[in-house]
XYZ file of C-alpha atoms in Angstrom:
161
model
C 101.456 133.109 111.694
C 99.177 130.586 113.436
C 100.031 126.973 112.636
C 103.716 127.729 112.148
C 106.754 128.236 114.355
C 110.059 130.031 113.849
C 111.261 133.304 112.479
C 112.854 134.688 109.353
C 115.106 137.546 108.400
C 114.336 139.181 105.134
C 116.960 140.640 102.887
C 117.018 142.752 99.791
C 119.017 141.551 96.814
C 119.116 143.955 93.890
C 115.512 145.034 94.432
C 114.110 141.574 95.282
C 112.965 140.769 98.835
C 113.857 137.214 99.876
C 114.306 135.147 103.034
C 117.906 135.668 104.043
C 117.859 133.229 106.969
C 115.515 131.213 109.190
C 112.191 129.627 108.328
C 108.652 129.009 109.493
C 108.012 125.237 109.554
C 104.396 124.141 109.889
C 102.773 122.248 112.737
C 100.836 119.066 111.868
C 97.048 119.010 111.991
C 95.040 116.035 113.258
C 94.915 113.001 111.011
C 95.401 109.281 110.507
C 98.612 107.437 109.656
C 98.666 103.659 109.032
C 95.127 103.542 110.464
C 96.163 105.173 113.795
C 94.556 108.509 114.654
C 96.592 111.416 116.039
C 95.766 114.889 117.325
C 97.502 117.991 116.066
C 101.244 118.039 116.834
C 103.728 120.856 117.059
C 106.655 120.911 114.658
C 109.416 118.500 115.855
C 107.065 116.688 118.272
C 107.235 112.861 118.501
C 104.493 110.599 119.897
C 103.583 106.905 120.187
C 100.242 105.874 118.700
C 98.258 102.720 119.442
C 96.978 101.108 116.260
C 93.247 100.339 115.918
C 93.653 96.555 115.535
C 97.123 95.655 116.783
C 100.532 97.273 117.056
C 102.086 100.591 118.035
C 103.866 103.174 115.914
C 106.232 106.023 116.839
C 105.631 109.116 114.704
C 106.955 112.634 114.436
C 105.868 115.955 112.968
C 108.312 117.848 110.782
C 107.235 120.927 108.853
C 103.599 119.847 108.525
C 104.304 116.207 107.621
C 103.831 113.205 109.908
C 106.421 110.449 109.485
C 106.380 106.926 110.957
C 109.804 106.357 112.545
C 109.307 102.837 113.874
C 106.709 100.144 114.528
C 103.774 99.135 112.377
C 100.038 98.714 112.533
C 98.782 95.199 111.900
C 95.550 94.795 109.997
C 92.805 92.255 109.596
C 91.707 90.517 106.400
C 88.837 91.639 104.218
C 86.283 89.061 103.109
C 87.402 87.183 100.012
C 88.287 83.851 98.445
C 91.311 81.543 98.400
C 92.093 78.611 96.122
C 93.316 75.328 97.606
C 96.009 73.135 95.973
C 93.302 71.091 94.202
C 91.752 74.213 92.619
C 88.738 74.502 94.933
C 87.679 78.068 95.740
C 86.980 78.776 99.425
C 84.957 81.877 100.389
C 85.522 83.495 103.794
C 84.186 86.461 105.753
C 86.181 89.338 107.262
C 88.797 88.162 109.803
C 90.529 90.060 112.613
C 94.338 90.020 112.804
C 95.419 86.635 114.266
C 91.808 85.405 114.051
C 90.226 82.634 112.035
C 86.912 81.778 110.394
C 85.460 78.720 108.717
C 85.572 79.164 104.950
C 82.999 77.544 102.681
C 83.861 75.570 99.554
C 82.081 77.067 96.529
C 81.000 76.091 93.033
C 80.785 72.358 92.436
C 82.598 71.648 95.717
C 81.240 71.143 99.221
C 82.849 71.294 102.625
C 84.554 73.724 104.989
C 88.146 74.810 105.585
C 89.572 77.021 108.347
C 91.075 80.322 107.168
C 93.536 82.295 109.357
C 94.579 85.957 109.118
C 97.929 87.561 109.912
C 98.438 91.264 109.179
C 96.056 91.389 106.232
C 97.128 88.061 104.722
C 94.518 85.286 104.662
C 95.816 81.696 104.633
C 94.179 78.278 104.444
C 94.761 76.262 107.620
C 92.513 73.194 107.404
C 91.786 71.327 110.594
C 91.923 67.491 110.484
C 89.240 66.247 108.123
C 88.512 69.638 106.581
C 88.656 69.783 102.793
C 86.625 70.583 99.722
C 85.033 67.563 98.064
C 83.643 67.221 94.541
C 80.068 66.316 93.680
C 79.436 63.374 91.368
C 78.621 64.548 87.831
C 75.295 64.067 86.108
C 75.212 60.811 84.160
C 78.120 59.128 85.957
C 78.070 55.361 85.416
C 79.747 52.618 87.413
C 80.851 49.314 85.907
C 81.092 46.453 88.386
C 83.651 43.639 88.350
C 81.191 41.437 86.432
C 80.759 44.209 83.838
C 77.301 45.243 84.985
C 76.755 48.956 84.311
C 74.965 50.932 87.017
C 73.503 54.265 85.985
C 73.914 56.756 88.827
C 71.794 59.895 89.265
C 73.604 63.150 90.070
C 74.598 63.297 93.746
C 76.230 65.725 96.136
C 79.378 64.625 97.942
C 78.427 62.226 100.739
C 74.953 61.591 99.327
C 73.935 57.990 98.580
C 71.341 56.742 96.112
């Protein structure tokens, strides 16, 4: 029938009809594997596919199933957050494979940190001077060397009062 290839010989075994030999393996319809699109393939056909972001894969069709034989498709990174060694949470936007963006320190932190992407894995990669800094808490007091207490208003990192 259409969509299959091959032939069979039927046999009769004590009143039951069964396939005695041969087979009819299926062709593979169009689809997507590892993000790479392919057109319909005949049974036992092999092709190379270019991945949508980066990479190439070599696939084959066998009895209606597409299998990746070698290679891989490399992906980008979805938007998300990372935590630095000091516990600061850095938010970043979507990143292409081998790309980078400037992440923003969140919560009670301020600053920016570069975030890189390699095959779906986002990693902090701060440039010189980039880090998340803490704000000064409300009601923070400073005692000078002569024991004078200075009452400080709340302030963002880098702000003076």
